[in-house]
Every structure is written in structure tokens, then in C-alpha cells.
Amino acid sequence: MPCYYDVDDILMEEEPISVVFQVTANGVGLLDPGAERNSVEKGAKVDLPLWLAHGMLSLEQAVSINVPPCFTQKVSDKSIGQFLRYAFTSRYKEILSKSHSSSTMTVPKFASRLTTEEAQVFESARESMAAFKRWRVGGARLQKASILGRKRKTKLPDGSSTA
């Protein structure tokens, strides 16, 4: 689900994709730069932003979306899922390892090559390690729960209570 304030989501929704109009659309000639009238004819191929193409697709199938060539079966490989999983897990391990072992001098070099999501994982891991080290060095090991300091009143079978 796209996030309203996420720049990556905004840019992704602005990405143009190719669509073919399944109906003649009057009053939308601005969408087709080659249109001579203020309409787009049935069968016309037009590049639209993803958000608009998705809206027109759900509007009684006014357009059909042409799948970009990089997502067709000719280009896809059955092992790509395994490869992507391997790439993600190995990269994730590298990020965690560097976040726990890197000095403050080497952080800017490494962090500048990370994507936004990887940088968030890196910073979260560094903060987690710092909190662990603070706890290990001097933090209280166990803390008594506040509820344990209060005495409970117990009721005796005859109806009276103890304090």
C-alpha cells in the first residue's frame, strides 16, 4: 500500500506506462500528444502515469495496460525469485554485520551507498547495539515491578479481610 508522504511512492506512481484505449474517450485529447481533436480514439496507444492508468483501468476497463518488456515471460526466469531472496538475505546480513562492527569513521563511507530502506535497517541495528552495550555496562539487571511492592488484602472465609 503506497504511503502518502513517501517520495519513492510518489515517484513510482508518476512513472509513465503504455496503455491502449479500449473505447473512444471524448474530452481527453490532452492525454494524447498526437491527437488532432479533443478525444482519444479506440485503439490509440498512449503513455500515462501509473496512477491515471490504474484509475482508467478500474473505470469500466477503458484502457488495457501494456506490460513493460522487463516483466514479460520472455525476460523472466523461474530462478529469479531464489536469486532475489539470496541477494536480499546476503545484503541484509552484510548491513547488520557492518552496523555492529563498524567504527564511526567508516560509517559515512558505507552508509552513503545504502538505499533508504537499507539505511533505516543500518541505523536501527546501530541504535539497538548501542542500547545493548549501555545496558550491559551499567544498567540495572532486573527491576522490581511496582505491583510487587504493594500488599494485597486477602479475604478470609468468614468475610473479614487482612491488611
mmCIF file of C-alpha atoms in Angstrom:
data_model
loop_
_atom_site.group_PDB
_atom_site.id
_atom_site.type_symbol
_atom_site.label_atom_id
_atom_site.label_comp_id
_atom_site.label_asym_id
_atom_site.label_seq_id
_atom_site.Cartn_x
_atom_site.Cartn_y
_atom_site.Cartn_z
ATOM 1 C CA MET A 1 0.000 0.000 0.000
ATOM 2 C CA PRO A 2 1.550 3.331 -1.002
ATOM 3 C CA CYS A 3 2.417 5.854 1.684
ATOM 4 C CA TYR A 4 1.114 9.374 1.019
ATOM 5 C CA TYR A 5 4.291 11.092 2.233
ATOM 6 C CA ASP A 6 6.857 8.656 0.783
ATOM 7 C CA VAL A 7 8.815 10.250 -2.067
ATOM 8 C CA ASP A 8 9.595 6.843 -3.610
ATOM 9 C CA ASP A 9 5.874 6.007 -3.768
ATOM 10 C CA ILE A 10 5.081 9.390 -5.301
ATOM 11 C CA LEU A 11 7.738 8.944 -7.980
ATOM 12 C CA MET A 12 6.601 5.367 -8.670
ATOM 13 C CA GLU A 13 3.023 6.499 -9.251
ATOM 14 C CA GLU A 14 4.249 9.162 -11.694
ATOM 15 C CA GLU A 15 6.110 6.546 -13.788
ATOM 16 C CA PRO A 16 4.596 6.510 -17.300
ATOM 17 C CA ILE A 17 3.293 3.223 -18.662
ATOM 18 C CA SER A 18 1.879 2.409 -22.064
ATOM 19 C CA VAL A 19 -1.877 1.837 -22.355
ATOM 20 C CA VAL A 20 -4.241 1.118 -25.234
ATOM 21 C CA PHE A 21 -7.660 2.770 -25.139
ATOM 22 C CA GLN A 22 -10.472 0.221 -25.419
ATOM 23 C CA VAL A 23 -13.099 2.918 -26.012
ATOM 24 C CA THR A 24 -13.184 6.338 -27.645
ATOM 25 C CA ALA A 25 -12.703 8.939 -24.905
ATOM 26 C CA ASN A 26 -14.066 12.416 -25.576
ATOM 27 C CA GLY A 27 -12.649 15.478 -23.820
ATOM 28 C CA VAL A 28 -9.275 13.938 -23.004
ATOM 29 C CA GLY A 29 -7.293 14.897 -26.087
ATOM 30 C CA LEU A 30 -4.562 16.383 -23.914
ATOM 31 C CA LEU A 31 -3.555 12.855 -22.922
ATOM 32 C CA ASP A 32 -2.522 12.016 -26.478
ATOM 33 C CA PRO A 33 0.065 14.481 -27.806
ATOM 34 C CA GLY A 34 -0.645 13.325 -31.376
ATOM 35 C CA ALA A 35 -4.414 13.839 -31.173
ATOM 36 C CA GLU A 36 -5.881 16.387 -33.579
ATOM 37 C CA ARG A 37 -9.201 16.642 -31.710
ATOM 38 C CA ASN A 38 -10.090 16.756 -28.036
ATOM 39 C CA SER A 39 -10.619 12.992 -27.926
ATOM 40 C CA VAL A 40 -8.621 9.784 -27.938
ATOM 41 C CA GLU A 41 -9.766 7.155 -30.430
ATOM 42 C CA LYS A 42 -10.310 3.488 -29.630
ATOM 43 C CA GLY A 43 -7.063 1.551 -30.126
ATOM 44 C CA ALA A 44 -4.816 4.578 -29.564
ATOM 45 C CA LYS A 45 -1.597 3.834 -27.687
ATOM 46 C CA VAL A 46 -0.776 6.498 -25.060
ATOM 47 C CA ASP A 47 1.752 6.788 -22.217
ATOM 48 C CA LEU A 48 0.015 7.687 -18.941
ATOM 49 C CA PRO A 49 1.221 7.995 -15.341
ATOM 50 C CA LEU A 50 0.618 4.809 -13.358
ATOM 51 C CA TRP A 51 -1.953 6.442 -11.075
ATOM 52 C CA LEU A 52 -4.059 7.602 -14.031
ATOM 53 C CA ALA A 53 -3.751 4.324 -15.931
ATOM 54 C CA HIS A 54 -4.819 2.400 -12.823
ATOM 55 C CA GLY A 55 -7.828 4.684 -12.391
ATOM 56 C CA MET A 56 -8.873 4.303 -16.029
ATOM 57 C CA LEU A 57 -8.391 0.533 -15.845
ATOM 58 C CA SER A 58 -10.814 0.311 -12.949
ATOM 59 C CA LEU A 59 -13.218 2.647 -14.792
ATOM 60 C CA GLU A 60 -15.091 0.010 -16.812
ATOM 61 C CA GLN A 61 -11.890 -1.245 -18.465
ATOM 62 C CA ALA A 62 -11.460 1.966 -20.501
ATOM 63 C CA VAL A 63 -7.821 1.063 -21.156
ATOM 64 C CA SER A 64 -5.665 -2.037 -21.240
ATOM 65 C CA ILE A 65 -2.191 -1.786 -19.778
ATOM 66 C CA ASN A 66 0.759 -2.961 -21.823
ATOM 67 C CA VAL A 67 3.124 -4.810 -19.529
ATOM 68 C CA PRO A 68 6.624 -3.292 -19.672
ATOM 69 C CA PRO A 69 9.083 -5.572 -21.504
ATOM 70 C CA CYS A 70 11.127 -6.220 -18.368
ATOM 71 C CA PHE A 71 8.121 -8.002 -16.796
ATOM 72 C CA THR A 72 7.155 -10.285 -19.671
ATOM 73 C CA GLN A 73 7.625 -14.065 -19.645
ATOM 74 C CA LYS A 74 10.383 -13.817 -22.246
ATOM 75 C CA VAL A 75 12.581 -11.832 -19.875
ATOM 76 C CA SER A 76 11.572 -13.542 -16.592
ATOM 77 C CA ASP A 77 13.372 -16.589 -15.291
ATOM 78 C CA LYS A 78 11.981 -19.124 -12.853
ATOM 79 C CA SER A 79 15.078 -18.876 -10.674
ATOM 80 C CA ILE A 80 14.858 -15.103 -10.300
ATOM 81 C CA GLY A 81 12.847 -15.402 -7.071
ATOM 82 C CA GLN A 82 15.534 -17.557 -5.470
ATOM 83 C CA PHE A 83 18.232 -15.192 -6.702
ATOM 84 C CA LEU A 84 16.462 -12.126 -5.301
ATOM 85 C CA ARG A 85 15.898 -13.860 -1.945
ATOM 86 C CA TYR A 86 19.587 -14.792 -1.796
ATOM 87 C CA ALA A 87 20.649 -11.254 -2.743
ATOM 88 C CA PHE A 88 18.357 -9.731 -0.118
ATOM 89 C CA THR A 89 19.444 -12.036 2.713
ATOM 90 C CA SER A 90 23.151 -11.704 1.962
ATOM 91 C CA ARG A 91 22.849 -7.917 1.742
ATOM 92 C CA TYR A 92 20.808 -7.845 4.971
ATOM 93 C CA LYS A 93 23.477 -9.896 6.771
ATOM 94 C CA GLU A 94 26.210 -7.577 5.485
ATOM 95 C CA ILE A 95 24.323 -4.490 6.683
ATOM 96 C CA LEU A 96 23.758 -5.957 10.154
ATOM 97 C CA SER A 97 27.360 -7.101 10.416
ATOM 98 C CA LYS A 98 28.706 -3.671 9.437
ATOM 99 C CA SER A 99 26.274 -1.877 11.749
ATOM 100 C CA HIS A 100 27.552 -3.872 14.748
ATOM 101 C CA SER A 101 31.248 -3.759 13.921
ATOM 102 C CA SER A 102 31.927 -0.511 12.038
ATOM 103 C CA SER A 103 33.592 2.447 13.702
ATOM 104 C CA THR A 104 32.220 5.963 13.447
ATOM 105 C CA MET A 105 34.965 6.760 10.933
ATOM 106 C CA THR A 106 33.847 4.147 8.384
ATOM 107 C CA VAL A 107 30.089 4.696 8.727
ATOM 108 C CA PRO A 108 29.772 7.637 6.284
ATOM 109 C CA LYS A 109 31.528 5.692 3.508
ATOM 110 C CA PHE A 110 29.343 2.620 3.870
ATOM 111 C CA ALA A 111 26.077 4.427 4.648
ATOM 112 C CA SER A 112 26.311 6.636 1.561
ATOM 113 C CA ARG A 113 25.938 3.561 -0.680
ATOM 114 C CA LEU A 114 22.774 2.278 1.007
ATOM 115 C CA THR A 115 19.205 2.634 -0.230
ATOM 116 C CA THR A 116 16.680 4.385 2.005
ATOM 117 C CA GLU A 117 15.362 1.100 3.408
ATOM 118 C CA GLU A 118 18.867 -0.274 3.959
ATOM 119 C CA ALA A 119 19.888 2.937 5.746
ATOM 120 C CA GLN A 120 16.905 2.548 8.088
ATOM 121 C CA VAL A 121 17.900 -1.055 8.865
ATOM 122 C CA PHE A 122 21.512 0.061 9.407
ATOM 123 C CA GLU A 123 20.561 2.866 11.815
ATOM 124 C CA SER A 124 18.093 0.673 13.715
ATOM 125 C CA ALA A 125 20.750 -2.007 14.172
ATOM 126 C CA ARG A 126 23.322 0.575 15.366
ATOM 127 C CA GLU A 127 20.840 2.023 17.866
ATOM 128 C CA SER A 128 19.940 -1.460 19.079
ATOM 129 C CA MET A 129 23.600 -2.379 19.576
ATOM 130 C CA ALA A 130 24.287 0.895 21.423
ATOM 131 C CA ALA A 131 21.322 0.286 23.747
ATOM 132 C CA PHE A 132 22.521 -3.258 24.411
ATOM 133 C CA LYS A 133 26.038 -2.021 25.264
ATOM 134 C CA ARG A 134 24.633 0.639 27.627
ATOM 135 C CA TRP A 135 22.536 -2.000 29.367
ATOM 136 C CA ARG A 136 25.427 -4.446 29.609
ATOM 137 C CA VAL A 137 27.873 -1.909 31.054
ATOM 138 C CA GLY A 138 25.833 -0.356 33.776
ATOM 139 C CA GLY A 139 22.103 -0.685 33.558
ATOM 140 C CA ALA A 140 20.052 -2.338 36.234
ATOM 141 C CA ARG A 141 19.857 -6.046 35.507
ATOM 142 C CA LEU A 142 16.448 -6.656 36.991
ATOM 143 C CA GLN A 143 13.884 -4.166 38.128
ATOM 144 C CA LYS A 144 11.247 -4.878 40.710
ATOM 145 C CA ALA A 145 7.745 -4.435 39.336
ATOM 146 C CA SER A 146 5.823 -1.695 41.109
ATOM 147 C CA ILE A 147 2.919 -4.033 41.772
ATOM 148 C CA LEU A 148 5.148 -6.306 43.872
ATOM 149 C CA GLY A 149 5.726 -3.573 46.462
ATOM 150 C CA ARG A 150 2.053 -3.370 47.416
ATOM 151 C CA LYS A 151 0.436 -5.773 49.816
ATOM 152 C CA ARG A 152 -2.768 -7.469 48.795
ATOM 153 C CA LYS A 153 -5.751 -7.677 51.008
ATOM 154 C CA THR A 154 -6.980 -11.230 51.342
ATOM 155 C CA LYS A 155 -10.489 -12.164 52.308
ATOM 156 C CA LEU A 156 -10.992 -14.777 54.949
ATOM 157 C CA PRO A 157 -13.785 -17.336 54.726
ATOM 158 C CA ASP A 158 -15.778 -15.519 57.448
ATOM 159 C CA GLY A 159 -15.899 -12.337 55.275
ATOM 160 C CA SER A 160 -13.254 -10.296 57.104
ATOM 161 C CA SER A 161 -10.076 -9.125 55.392
ATOM 162 C CA THR A 162 -6.421 -8.887 56.328
ATOM 163 C CA ALA A 163 -4.212 -5.926 55.694
#
